[in-house]
Amino acid sequence: MKKKFLSILLCAAMTVVMFTGCGKASDGGDGTPAAKEGTSAPVAASGEEDHVIRIGAVCAMTGGSAIYGEGAQNAIDLAVEEINAGDSEYKVEIVNGGKVVDDAKDSKQAVNAYNSLISESPEAIVGSFFSSVTLPMAELANEQNMLLLATGATNYQVTLIGPTIFRDCFIDPYQGKMAALFAKEQGASKIAIIYAKDDDYSNGLKDAFVENADSNGLEIVYTGECTTTDTDFTAQASQAVAAGADFLFYPCFLDTVPLLVQQARDAGFEGITMGGDGWDGSDTAGLETYFDNCYFTNHYSSEDTSEAVQNFVNKYTEKYGSESLNACAALYYDAIYMLVQAAEDGGGSDTESLVKGMTGMTFTGVGGTFTLDENGDPEKSVAINTYENGQVKWFKTLSPEGK
């Protein structure tokens, strides 16, 4: 009986030691929560779970669009550092060890990226920058009631998929409308359009421009097709010149922009050449004079004199330089701050509270001040950028009212 009593005491003592040891392992030795290995923010202590927003991020990190992913990663790191050092009651943790997951600008890869993040139980996912890879992720997010905050995905269908899908970029119909308005402002009258028939982005911008052409006194004198892999635009450029066009709209992505611009000039086109936000980051090396009189719509300009823009630009360039300072970086930066405001407005960091806070949100950031509409889309100002000696320069900003 005495041996049995001693055995019970020994077991009880071991149990106390065991649980005491577990408690110590969960803090930093001084009573504060220890940082979770591989994350960008401390794990919340007991009772503080609702004050840490777990976010997953997706963008193109490899391939020809890797410059966007580099900007996204840097901007997210910058935003998280600022927020977690700031006075907001909410802090941010980027899952996947703080790293953006690569979608490789491929829809199948994007689904894999999304699923890998879901396995880490985030409260929200930010991305992606391209509509073609964001659309399948939005379908999954809608099915799972996950908050997806798209960045550069401008296809109008993205947010129509479900009530938990939002974005901080303007949509293609709006961007095309503003491009048509700009053509009118510049005195253009005869328009040539060359677009990639195999790309939803290019089709969307083309359709929106055409829809708004007539009301702005613009005559479409030539429409030419290409594909996203074409490298020879000589025939289309020559036909645009023959049609008497004084304005050429090329709503395609940056990898083919230098080829189109060069070949259009060589074909004798001297008017305005314009594109959408897909031009951001185009390589002008050796073609500096060819890019004179070229413009593109974008989500922001690093030369915008607003305080929010200049604070972001100065901090970003100080830490990472200017090579990856693009609209993608600005959009991901704003997205992280939007989720913090959503937690504050919605009263918690769980997905349901974040969705509540995002709905109808009015936000001020690098991309200006805007309110999300009933679809979760912002109607916001559009920066018009041009080129001087091959360098991107801010030309003007068009407000939603076209001023």
Short mmCIF file of C-alpha atoms in Angstrom, two decimals:
data_model
loop_
_atom_site.label_atom_id
_atom_site.label_comp_id
_atom_site.label_asym_id
_atom_site.label_seq_id
_atom_site.Cartn_x
_atom_site.Cartn_y
_atom_site.Cartn_z
CA MET A 1 0.00 0.00 0.00
CA LYS A 2 2.87 2.35 0.89
CA LYS A 3 4.65 1.51 -2.38
CA LYS A 4 1.45 2.17 -4.31
CA PHE A 5 1.05 5.57 -2.58
CA LEU A 6 4.67 6.51 -3.41
CA SER A 7 4.13 5.49 -7.03
CA ILE A 8 1.08 7.76 -7.26
CA LEU A 9 3.06 10.68 -5.83
CA LEU A 10 5.91 10.06 -8.27
CA CYS A 11 3.54 9.98 -11.27
CA ALA A 12 1.87 13.19 -10.14
CA ALA A 13 5.22 14.94 -9.80
CA MET A 14 6.31 13.82 -13.26
CA THR A 15 3.04 15.08 -14.71
CA VAL A 16 3.55 18.53 -13.16
CA VAL A 17 7.09 18.70 -14.51
CA MET A 18 5.94 17.60 -17.97
CA PHE A 19 3.21 20.23 -18.28
CA THR A 20 5.44 22.93 -16.82
CA GLY A 21 8.05 22.12 -19.46
CA CYS A 22 5.45 22.34 -22.24
CA GLY A 23 4.39 25.76 -21.03
CA LYS A 24 7.94 27.08 -21.08
CA ALA A 25 8.52 25.80 -24.61
CA SER A 26 5.68 27.96 -25.88
CA ASP A 27 7.14 31.25 -24.74
CA GLY A 28 10.39 33.08 -25.13
CA GLY A 29 11.63 32.40 -21.63
CA ASP A 30 10.49 35.79 -20.37
CA GLY A 31 6.76 35.17 -20.55
CA THR A 32 6.34 36.62 -24.05
CA PRO A 33 5.14 34.53 -27.02
CA ALA A 34 7.97 32.95 -28.97
CA ALA A 35 8.18 33.52 -32.70
CA LYS A 36 6.82 30.61 -34.71
CA GLU A 37 9.62 29.14 -36.78
CA GLY A 38 9.44 30.21 -40.42
CA THR A 39 6.80 32.93 -39.99
CA SER A 40 7.02 36.68 -40.30
CA ALA A 41 5.22 37.55 -37.06
CA PRO A 42 4.98 36.20 -33.50
CA VAL A 43 2.32 33.63 -32.76
CA ALA A 44 -0.42 35.14 -30.61
CA ALA A 45 -0.49 34.25 -26.94
CA SER A 46 -3.58 32.60 -25.48
CA GLY A 47 -6.53 34.98 -25.61
CA GLU A 48 -4.94 37.06 -28.39
CA GLU A 49 -5.69 34.80 -31.37
CA ASP A 50 -8.03 37.34 -32.97
CA HIS A 51 -5.27 39.93 -33.16
CA VAL A 52 -3.03 38.09 -35.63
CA ILE A 53 -4.14 38.02 -39.27
CA ARG A 54 -2.78 34.97 -41.08
CA ILE A 55 -2.39 35.78 -44.77
CA GLY A 56 -1.28 33.72 -47.75
CA ALA A 57 0.07 35.39 -50.89
CA VAL A 58 0.30 34.26 -54.51
CA CYS A 59 2.10 35.86 -57.46
CA ALA A 60 4.29 34.97 -60.44
CA MET A 61 7.77 34.42 -58.98
CA THR A 62 9.41 32.72 -61.97
CA GLY A 63 9.42 33.14 -65.73
CA GLY A 64 9.02 36.33 -67.74
CA SER A 65 6.77 37.93 -65.12
CA ALA A 66 9.07 37.29 -62.14
CA ILE A 67 9.71 41.03 -61.79
CA TYR A 68 6.12 41.34 -60.60
CA GLY A 69 6.61 38.64 -58.00
CA GLU A 70 9.77 40.29 -56.76
CA GLY A 71 7.90 43.53 -56.29
CA ALA A 72 5.04 41.74 -54.53
CA GLN A 73 7.37 39.98 -52.08
CA ASN A 74 9.27 43.15 -51.25
CA ALA A 75 6.10 45.18 -50.79
CA ILE A 76 4.52 42.56 -48.54
CA ASP A 77 7.67 42.39 -46.41
CA LEU A 78 7.68 46.17 -46.12
CA ALA A 79 4.00 46.37 -45.17
CA VAL A 80 4.28 43.58 -42.59
CA GLU A 81 7.34 45.17 -41.01
CA GLU A 82 5.56 48.52 -40.71
CA ILE A 83 2.30 47.08 -39.40
CA ASN A 84 3.88 44.80 -36.82
CA ALA A 85 6.01 47.68 -35.53
CA GLY A 86 3.04 50.05 -35.51
CA ASP A 87 0.26 50.80 -33.06
CA SER A 88 -2.55 48.77 -34.63
CA GLU A 89 -4.03 46.16 -32.31
CA TYR A 90 -3.78 43.71 -35.21
CA LYS A 91 -0.56 42.16 -36.44
CA VAL A 92 0.15 40.21 -39.62
CA GLU A 93 1.63 36.78 -40.19
CA ILE A 94 2.41 35.68 -43.74
CA VAL A 95 2.09 31.91 -43.97
CA ASN A 96 4.49 29.76 -46.01
CA GLY A 97 7.37 31.12 -43.98
CA GLY A 98 6.61 34.65 -45.04
CA LYS A 99 7.11 33.82 -48.72
CA VAL A 100 4.86 34.46 -51.69
CA VAL A 101 3.87 31.21 -53.44
CA ASP A 102 4.66 31.03 -57.15
CA ASP A 103 1.77 30.71 -59.61
CA ALA A 104 4.19 30.91 -62.59
CA LYS A 105 1.42 32.79 -64.46
CA ASP A 106 -0.18 29.39 -65.04
CA SER A 107 -3.71 28.46 -63.98
CA LYS A 108 -2.85 24.91 -62.89
CA GLN A 109 0.14 26.11 -60.92
CA ALA A 110 -2.08 28.78 -59.35
CA VAL A 111 -4.53 26.14 -58.11
CA ASN A 112 -1.63 24.21 -56.60
CA ALA A 113 -0.36 27.41 -54.97
CA TYR A 114 -3.80 28.16 -53.54
CA ASN A 115 -4.21 24.63 -52.15
CA SER A 116 -0.76 24.71 -50.55
CA LEU A 117 -1.72 27.90 -48.73
CA ILE A 118 -5.10 26.57 -47.64
CA SER A 119 -3.31 23.71 -45.90
CA GLU A 120 -1.76 26.34 -43.59
CA SER A 121 -5.16 27.71 -42.52
CA PRO A 122 -4.90 31.38 -43.52
CA GLU A 123 -7.70 33.83 -42.82
CA ALA A 124 -7.24 35.51 -46.22
CA ILE A 125 -5.30 35.09 -49.45
CA VAL A 126 -3.84 37.97 -51.46
CA GLY A 127 -3.32 37.60 -55.22
CA SER A 128 -2.83 37.09 -57.92
CA PHE A 129 -1.65 39.76 -60.31
CA PHE A 130 -3.00 38.12 -63.47
CA SER A 131 -6.67 37.45 -64.18
CA SER A 132 -6.07 34.11 -65.90
CA VAL A 133 -4.60 32.60 -62.73
CA THR A 134 -6.84 34.47 -60.30
CA LEU A 135 -10.12 33.23 -61.79
CA PRO A 136 -9.62 29.54 -60.86
CA MET A 137 -8.43 30.53 -57.39
CA ALA A 138 -11.53 32.69 -56.97
CA GLU A 139 -13.73 29.69 -57.81
CA LEU A 140 -12.07 27.68 -55.05
CA ALA A 141 -12.20 30.57 -52.58
CA ASN A 142 -15.92 30.99 -53.20
CA GLU A 143 -16.57 27.29 -52.61
CA GLN A 144 -14.60 27.39 -49.35
CA ASN A 145 -15.80 30.82 -48.13
CA MET A 146 -12.21 32.02 -48.17
CA LEU A 147 -11.47 35.74 -48.54
CA LEU A 148 -9.48 36.34 -51.73
CA LEU A 149 -8.15 39.87 -52.29
CA ALA A 150 -7.03 40.09 -55.93
CA THR A 151 -4.40 42.63 -56.87
CA GLY A 152 -3.76 43.16 -60.60
CA ALA A 153 -6.50 40.79 -61.79
CA THR A 154 -8.52 43.29 -63.82
CA ASN A 155 -10.96 40.89 -65.53
CA TYR A 156 -14.43 42.04 -64.49
CA GLN A 157 -15.61 38.47 -63.80
CA VAL A 158 -13.22 37.89 -60.87
CA THR A 159 -15.33 39.46 -58.12
CA LEU A 160 -18.63 38.31 -59.61
CA ILE A 161 -17.73 34.75 -58.61
CA GLY A 162 -18.70 35.22 -54.98
CA PRO A 163 -19.16 37.55 -51.98
CA THR A 164 -15.77 36.74 -50.43
CA ILE A 165 -13.82 37.93 -53.49
CA PHE A 166 -12.49 41.51 -53.59
CA ARG A 167 -9.79 43.45 -55.40
CA ASP A 168 -7.82 46.70 -55.06
CA CYS A 169 -7.23 47.29 -58.79
CA PHE A 170 -9.56 48.82 -61.34
CA ILE A 171 -11.29 46.50 -63.83
CA ASP A 172 -10.70 46.16 -67.58
CA PRO A 173 -13.94 47.87 -68.70
CA TYR A 174 -13.01 50.91 -66.60
CA GLN A 175 -9.40 50.94 -67.80
CA GLY A 176 -10.51 50.69 -71.44
CA LYS A 177 -13.00 53.51 -70.89
CA MET A 178 -10.28 55.76 -69.47
CA ALA A 179 -7.94 54.95 -72.38
CA ALA A 180 -10.63 56.01 -74.85
CA LEU A 181 -11.18 59.21 -72.89
CA PHE A 182 -7.44 59.91 -72.99
CA ALA A 183 -7.39 59.41 -76.78
CA LYS A 184 -10.13 62.01 -77.10
CA GLU A 185 -8.26 64.44 -74.82
CA GLN A 186 -5.16 64.12 -77.00
CA GLY A 187 -7.10 65.04 -80.12
CA ALA A 188 -6.98 61.60 -81.73
CA SER A 189 -9.76 60.66 -84.14
CA LYS A 190 -8.71 57.62 -86.18
CA ILE A 191 -7.91 54.58 -84.06
CA ALA A 192 -6.04 51.37 -84.88
CA ILE A 193 -6.21 48.46 -82.43
CA ILE A 194 -3.90 45.45 -82.34
CA TYR A 195 -4.80 42.90 -79.66
CA ALA A 196 -3.91 39.33 -78.63
CA LYS A 197 -6.88 37.16 -79.55
CA ASP A 198 -5.73 34.35 -77.22
CA ASP A 199 -5.62 36.50 -74.08
CA ASP A 200 -8.63 37.44 -71.93
CA TYR A 201 -6.91 40.57 -70.64
CA SER A 202 -6.22 41.86 -74.12
CA ASN A 203 -9.74 41.04 -75.33
CA GLY A 204 -11.30 42.74 -72.33
CA LEU A 205 -9.40 45.99 -72.80
CA LYS A 206 -10.04 45.98 -76.54
CA ASP A 207 -13.78 45.46 -76.08
CA ALA A 208 -14.02 48.23 -73.48
CA PHE A 209 -12.10 50.66 -75.66
CA VAL A 210 -14.29 49.91 -78.67
CA GLU A 211 -17.45 50.28 -76.56
CA ASN A 212 -16.39 53.78 -75.51
CA ALA A 213 -14.91 54.92 -78.82
CA ASP A 214 -18.04 56.30 -80.45
CA SER A 215 -19.12 58.39 -77.45
CA ASN A 216 -15.67 60.01 -77.48
CA GLY A 217 -15.75 60.80 -81.20
CA LEU A 218 -13.26 58.09 -82.12
CA GLU A 219 -13.40 56.12 -85.37
CA ILE A 220 -11.93 52.61 -85.38
CA VAL A 221 -10.21 52.46 -88.79
CA TYR A 222 -8.30 49.19 -88.30
CA THR A 223 -8.45 46.20 -85.95
CA GLY A 224 -5.68 43.62 -86.16
CA GLU A 225 -5.17 40.35 -84.29
CA CYS A 226 -2.04 38.74 -82.92
CA THR A 227 -1.23 36.12 -80.28
CA THR A 228 0.68 36.36 -77.03
CA THR A 229 3.65 34.54 -78.59
CA ASP A 230 3.92 36.56 -81.81
CA THR A 231 7.14 38.47 -82.48
CA ASP A 232 6.38 39.93 -85.92
CA PHE A 233 3.82 42.75 -86.07
CA THR A 234 4.98 44.25 -89.37
CA ALA A 235 1.83 43.38 -91.32
CA GLN A 236 -0.56 44.73 -88.69
CA ALA A 237 1.49 47.92 -88.20
CA SER A 238 1.64 48.56 -91.94
CA GLN A 239 -2.15 48.18 -92.24
CA ALA A 240 -2.68 50.58 -89.35
CA VAL A 241 -0.54 53.18 -91.13
CA ALA A 242 -2.33 52.58 -94.45
CA ALA A 243 -5.69 53.13 -92.71
CA GLY A 244 -4.57 56.60 -91.62
CA ALA A 245 -4.59 55.91 -87.89
CA ASP A 246 -3.29 58.62 -85.56
CA PHE A 247 -3.67 56.53 -82.39
CA LEU A 248 -2.62 52.89 -81.90
CA PHE A 249 -4.02 50.93 -78.97
CA TYR A 250 -2.03 47.81 -78.02
CA PRO A 251 -3.54 46.22 -74.85
CA CYS A 252 -0.99 43.44 -74.31
CA PHE A 253 1.63 42.47 -71.75
CA LEU A 254 5.14 43.85 -71.39
CA ASP A 255 7.10 41.03 -73.06
CA THR A 256 5.92 41.92 -76.59
CA VAL A 257 5.55 45.70 -76.11
CA PRO A 258 9.10 46.64 -77.25
CA LEU A 259 8.66 44.61 -80.45
CA LEU A 260 5.33 46.20 -81.30
CA VAL A 261 6.52 49.73 -80.57
CA GLN A 262 9.68 49.32 -82.65
CA GLN A 263 7.93 47.70 -85.61
CA ALA A 264 5.10 50.25 -85.62
CA ARG A 265 7.59 53.12 -85.76
CA ASP A 266 9.61 51.38 -88.45
CA ALA A 267 6.40 50.97 -90.44
CA GLY A 268 5.94 54.72 -90.38
CA PHE A 269 3.45 55.17 -87.55
CA GLU A 270 4.10 58.53 -85.88
CA GLY A 271 1.00 58.93 -83.72
CA ILE A 272 0.30 57.99 -80.10
CA THR A 273 0.82 54.36 -79.12
CA MET A 274 -0.96 53.33 -75.92
CA GLY A 275 -1.41 50.27 -73.76
CA GLY A 276 -2.82 49.21 -70.42
CA ASP A 277 -1.25 48.35 -67.08
CA GLY A 278 0.33 45.27 -68.69
CA TRP A 279 2.95 47.62 -70.14
CA ASP A 280 4.35 48.32 -66.68
CA GLY A 281 7.99 47.18 -66.59
CA SER A 282 8.51 47.03 -70.38
CA ASP A 283 12.16 46.95 -71.46
CA THR A 284 13.01 50.09 -73.42
CA ALA A 285 16.78 49.54 -73.63
CA GLY A 286 18.07 50.51 -77.06
CA LEU A 287 14.61 51.73 -78.07
CA GLU A 288 14.45 54.92 -76.06
CA THR A 289 13.45 57.17 -78.96
CA TYR A 290 10.90 54.65 -80.21
CA PHE A 291 8.98 55.04 -76.95
CA ASP A 292 8.52 58.78 -77.41
CA ASN A 293 4.80 59.56 -77.65
CA CYS A 294 3.88 56.26 -75.96
CA TYR A 295 1.55 56.06 -72.96
CA PHE A 296 -0.08 53.47 -70.71
CA THR A 297 -2.74 53.41 -68.03
CA ASN A 298 -1.60 52.21 -64.64
CA HIS A 299 -2.69 51.80 -61.03
CA TYR A 300 -0.30 54.42 -59.73
CA SER A 301 2.80 56.40 -60.65
CA SER A 302 5.92 56.51 -58.52
CA GLU A 303 6.17 60.20 -59.40
CA ASP A 304 2.73 61.04 -58.01
CA THR A 305 3.29 63.76 -55.42
CA SER A 306 0.73 62.47 -52.89
CA GLU A 307 2.10 61.76 -49.42
CA ALA A 308 1.03 58.11 -49.47
CA VAL A 309 2.81 57.46 -52.77
CA GLN A 310 6.02 59.25 -51.84
CA ASN A 311 6.23 57.56 -48.43
CA PHE A 312 5.89 54.17 -50.11
CA VAL A 313 8.36 54.96 -52.90
CA ASN A 314 11.01 56.33 -50.54
CA LYS A 315 10.81 53.40 -48.12
CA TYR A 316 10.72 50.82 -50.90
CA THR A 317 13.67 52.20 -52.87
CA GLU A 318 15.73 52.63 -49.71
CA LYS A 319 15.37 48.91 -48.93
CA TYR A 320 15.08 47.27 -52.34
CA GLY A 321 16.09 49.76 -55.03
CA SER A 322 13.86 50.87 -57.88
CA GLU A 323 14.10 48.01 -60.41
CA SER A 324 11.12 46.09 -58.99
CA LEU A 325 9.18 49.20 -57.94
CA ASN A 326 6.10 48.66 -60.08
CA ALA A 327 2.32 48.79 -59.82
CA CYS A 328 2.26 45.18 -58.67
CA ALA A 329 4.32 46.13 -55.61
CA ALA A 330 2.00 49.04 -54.83
CA LEU A 331 -1.12 46.86 -55.11
CA TYR A 332 0.21 44.10 -52.82
CA TYR A 333 1.37 46.73 -50.32
CA ASP A 334 -2.11 48.28 -50.21
CA ALA A 335 -3.73 44.83 -49.99
CA ILE A 336 -1.98 43.99 -46.73
CA TYR A 337 -3.04 47.30 -45.21
CA MET A 338 -6.60 46.77 -46.44
CA LEU A 339 -6.80 43.48 -44.54
CA VAL A 340 -5.63 45.17 -41.34
CA GLN A 341 -8.32 47.83 -41.78
CA ALA A 342 -10.84 45.04 -42.48
CA ALA A 343 -9.94 43.40 -39.15
CA GLU A 344 -10.33 46.71 -37.35
CA ASP A 345 -13.66 47.48 -39.03
CA GLY A 346 -14.97 43.92 -38.87
CA GLY A 347 -13.93 43.29 -35.28
CA GLY A 348 -11.65 40.29 -35.71
CA SER A 349 -8.99 38.51 -37.76
CA ASP A 350 -11.11 35.48 -38.67
CA THR A 351 -12.26 35.22 -42.28
CA GLU A 352 -15.89 36.08 -41.54
CA SER A 353 -14.89 39.29 -39.72
CA LEU A 354 -12.46 40.23 -42.48
CA VAL A 355 -15.14 39.79 -45.15
CA LYS A 356 -17.46 41.97 -43.08
CA GLY A 357 -14.77 44.64 -42.80
CA MET A 358 -13.93 44.50 -46.52
CA THR A 359 -17.53 44.89 -47.66
CA GLY A 360 -18.12 48.48 -48.73
CA MET A 361 -14.73 49.54 -47.39
CA THR A 362 -13.43 53.05 -48.02
CA PHE A 363 -9.63 52.92 -48.11
CA THR A 364 -6.81 55.38 -48.68
CA GLY A 365 -3.43 54.08 -49.77
CA VAL A 366 -0.80 54.22 -52.49
CA GLY A 367 -3.52 53.63 -55.08
CA GLY A 368 -5.51 56.64 -53.87
CA THR A 369 -8.81 56.82 -52.02
CA PHE A 370 -11.61 54.53 -53.13
CA THR A 371 -14.70 52.71 -51.92
CA LEU A 372 -15.40 49.09 -52.84
CA ASP A 373 -18.71 48.77 -54.68
CA GLU A 374 -21.35 46.05 -54.36
CA ASN A 375 -19.14 43.68 -56.37
CA GLY A 376 -16.03 44.35 -54.29
CA ASP A 377 -14.43 46.50 -57.03
CA PRO A 378 -12.89 49.95 -56.57
CA GLU A 379 -13.61 52.82 -58.92
CA LYS A 380 -10.39 54.73 -58.64
CA SER A 381 -8.15 57.22 -60.36
CA VAL A 382 -6.03 56.03 -63.27
CA ALA A 383 -2.44 57.16 -63.69
CA ILE A 384 -1.38 57.94 -67.25
CA ASN A 385 2.34 57.31 -67.69
CA THR A 386 4.57 58.23 -70.63
CA TYR A 387 8.27 57.90 -71.47
CA GLU A 388 11.17 60.32 -71.57
CA ASN A 389 14.46 58.92 -72.89
CA GLY A 390 13.03 55.47 -72.29
CA GLN A 391 12.21 56.17 -68.64
CA VAL A 392 8.64 55.99 -67.36
CA LYS A 393 7.31 59.40 -66.40
CA TRP A 394 4.02 60.38 -64.83
CA PHE A 395 1.95 62.34 -67.35
CA LYS A 396 -1.33 62.91 -65.51
CA THR A 397 -3.95 61.23 -63.37
CA LEU A 398 -7.55 60.82 -64.55
CA SER A 399 -10.17 60.74 -61.81
CA PRO A 400 -13.27 58.52 -62.04
CA GLU A 401 -15.06 61.63 -63.35
CA GLY A 402 -12.55 61.84 -66.20
CA LYS A 403 -10.83 64.98 -64.91
#
